[in-house]
Amino acid sequence: MSIMMTRTTSAKELDALKLQLEALNHALQEKDNQIVYLMNKLDRMTGKSQMSKKDESVSKVSTPPKETSSKETLEKGFKLNADGSISTIQLKELIKEALKD
């Protein structure tokens, strides 16, 4: 008696899917490492360090936000917005510099 099964995958297909998944995980890990590298480089250039969400929430509760007279401040060659971020143009330049290294 023969039985026909539908919507099943063979062992070869499963192996191919596992290999693809491993390749995607590896590529994702490489991108994560690049992001961490760029974030650390940005931190060194701006003189600030990234805080974890927990530390940030504690910081928000314990200290009021500082008000500045202008929207941007000049710090180590970067114009920082009031929230501490940099413009996209400056970010692109930073990425270009990092890729040169």
mmCIF file of C-alpha atoms in Angstrom:
data_model
loop_
_atom_site.group_PDB
_atom_site.id
_atom_site.type_symbol
_atom_site.label_atom_id
_atom_site.label_comp_id
_atom_site.label_asym_id
_atom_site.label_seq_id
_atom_site.Cartn_x
_atom_site.Cartn_y
_atom_site.Cartn_z
ATOM 1 C CA MET A 1 0.000 0.000 0.000
ATOM 2 C CA SER A 2 1.567 3.283 -1.056
ATOM 3 C CA ILE A 3 0.850 6.543 0.682
ATOM 4 C CA MET A 4 1.167 9.936 -0.942
ATOM 5 C CA MET A 5 2.127 12.849 1.257
ATOM 6 C CA THR A 6 1.781 16.470 0.267
ATOM 7 C CA ARG A 7 3.524 19.559 1.551
ATOM 8 C CA THR A 8 6.558 17.696 2.817
ATOM 9 C CA THR A 9 10.197 18.534 2.361
ATOM 10 C CA SER A 10 13.001 16.146 1.613
ATOM 11 C CA ALA A 11 16.165 15.836 3.652
ATOM 12 C CA LYS A 12 18.106 17.604 0.891
ATOM 13 C CA GLU A 13 15.714 20.545 0.981
ATOM 14 C CA LEU A 14 15.996 20.735 4.764
ATOM 15 C CA ASP A 15 19.798 20.694 4.552
ATOM 16 C CA ALA A 16 19.728 23.458 1.931
ATOM 17 C CA LEU A 17 17.418 25.532 4.124
ATOM 18 C CA LYS A 18 19.689 25.009 7.138
ATOM 19 C CA LEU A 19 22.706 26.158 5.117
ATOM 20 C CA GLN A 20 20.832 29.243 3.944
ATOM 21 C CA LEU A 21 19.769 30.007 7.498
ATOM 22 C CA GLU A 22 23.342 29.653 8.757
ATOM 23 C CA ALA A 23 24.597 31.955 5.984
ATOM 24 C CA LEU A 24 21.947 34.547 6.850
ATOM 25 C CA ASN A 25 22.792 34.336 10.554
ATOM 26 C CA HIS A 26 26.481 34.797 9.746
ATOM 27 C CA ALA A 27 25.755 37.826 7.535
ATOM 28 C CA LEU A 28 23.514 39.291 10.240
ATOM 29 C CA GLN A 29 26.231 38.818 12.858
ATOM 30 C CA GLU A 30 28.750 40.591 10.600
ATOM 31 C CA LYS A 31 26.367 43.528 10.156
ATOM 32 C CA ASP A 32 25.804 43.670 13.926
ATOM 33 C CA ASN A 33 29.570 43.776 14.460
ATOM 34 C CA GLN A 34 29.903 46.600 11.928
ATOM 35 C CA ILE A 35 27.148 48.559 13.669
ATOM 36 C CA VAL A 36 28.826 48.108 17.056
ATOM 37 C CA TYR A 37 32.156 49.226 15.571
ATOM 38 C CA LEU A 38 30.602 52.358 14.073
ATOM 39 C CA MET A 39 28.698 53.156 17.269
ATOM 40 C CA ASN A 40 31.888 52.842 19.313
ATOM 41 C CA LYS A 41 33.766 55.030 16.855
ATOM 42 C CA LEU A 42 30.984 57.612 17.016
ATOM 43 C CA ASP A 43 31.100 57.499 20.814
ATOM 44 C CA ARG A 44 34.846 58.113 20.789
ATOM 45 C CA MET A 45 34.484 61.014 18.360
ATOM 46 C CA THR A 46 31.648 62.703 20.244
ATOM 47 C CA GLY A 47 32.966 61.877 23.706
ATOM 48 C CA LYS A 48 29.720 60.281 24.753
ATOM 49 C CA SER A 49 28.869 56.687 25.530
ATOM 50 C CA GLN A 50 25.654 54.862 24.817
ATOM 51 C CA MET A 51 23.533 54.121 27.857
ATOM 52 C CA SER A 52 21.351 51.101 28.215
ATOM 53 C CA LYS A 53 17.601 51.647 28.224
ATOM 54 C CA LYS A 54 17.494 50.937 31.941
ATOM 55 C CA ASP A 55 20.172 53.520 32.715
ATOM 56 C CA GLU A 56 18.478 56.006 30.401
ATOM 57 C CA SER A 57 15.127 55.631 32.170
ATOM 58 C CA VAL A 58 16.802 56.138 35.553
ATOM 59 C CA SER A 59 18.626 59.167 34.176
ATOM 60 C CA LYS A 60 15.382 60.688 32.905
ATOM 61 C CA VAL A 61 13.729 60.326 36.292
ATOM 62 C CA SER A 62 16.614 61.569 38.418
ATOM 63 C CA THR A 63 17.812 64.557 36.384
ATOM 64 C CA PRO A 64 15.797 67.026 34.332
ATOM 65 C CA PRO A 65 16.856 67.549 30.707
ATOM 66 C CA LYS A 66 19.339 70.350 30.149
ATOM 67 C CA GLU A 67 18.098 73.286 28.176
ATOM 68 C CA THR A 68 20.445 74.984 25.756
ATOM 69 C CA SER A 69 20.120 78.398 24.233
ATOM 70 C CA SER A 70 20.631 76.989 20.727
ATOM 71 C CA LYS A 71 19.448 73.817 19.074
ATOM 72 C CA GLU A 72 22.968 72.682 18.178
ATOM 73 C CA THR A 73 26.221 72.558 20.082
ATOM 74 C CA LEU A 74 29.685 72.138 18.663
ATOM 75 C CA GLU A 75 31.599 69.265 20.194
ATOM 76 C CA LYS A 76 34.760 67.752 18.670
ATOM 77 C CA GLY A 77 33.897 68.716 15.117
ATOM 78 C CA PHE A 78 30.304 67.506 15.157
ATOM 79 C CA LYS A 79 27.246 69.673 15.461
ATOM 80 C CA LEU A 80 25.030 67.919 17.952
ATOM 81 C CA ASN A 81 21.302 68.501 18.069
ATOM 82 C CA ALA A 82 19.618 69.231 21.376
ATOM 83 C CA ASP A 83 18.853 65.530 21.779
ATOM 84 C CA GLY A 84 22.520 64.630 21.254
ATOM 85 C CA SER A 85 22.124 63.256 17.740
ATOM 86 C CA ILE A 86 24.064 64.251 14.635
ATOM 87 C CA SER A 87 22.783 65.035 11.158
ATOM 88 C CA THR A 88 22.539 62.395 8.447
ATOM 89 C CA ILE A 89 25.216 64.144 6.408
ATOM 90 C CA GLN A 90 27.648 63.938 9.322
ATOM 91 C CA LEU A 91 26.701 60.299 9.847
ATOM 92 C CA LYS A 92 27.394 59.512 6.183
ATOM 93 C CA GLU A 93 30.798 61.188 6.460
ATOM 94 C CA LEU A 94 31.558 59.173 9.589
ATOM 95 C CA ILE A 95 30.613 55.935 7.834
ATOM 96 C CA LYS A 96 32.810 56.833 4.853
ATOM 97 C CA GLU A 97 35.743 57.453 7.210
ATOM 98 C CA ALA A 98 35.131 54.151 8.989
ATOM 99 C CA LEU A 99 35.037 52.247 5.717
ATOM 100 C CA LYS A 100 38.368 53.781 4.705
ATOM 101 C CA ASP A 101 39.971 52.367 7.881
#
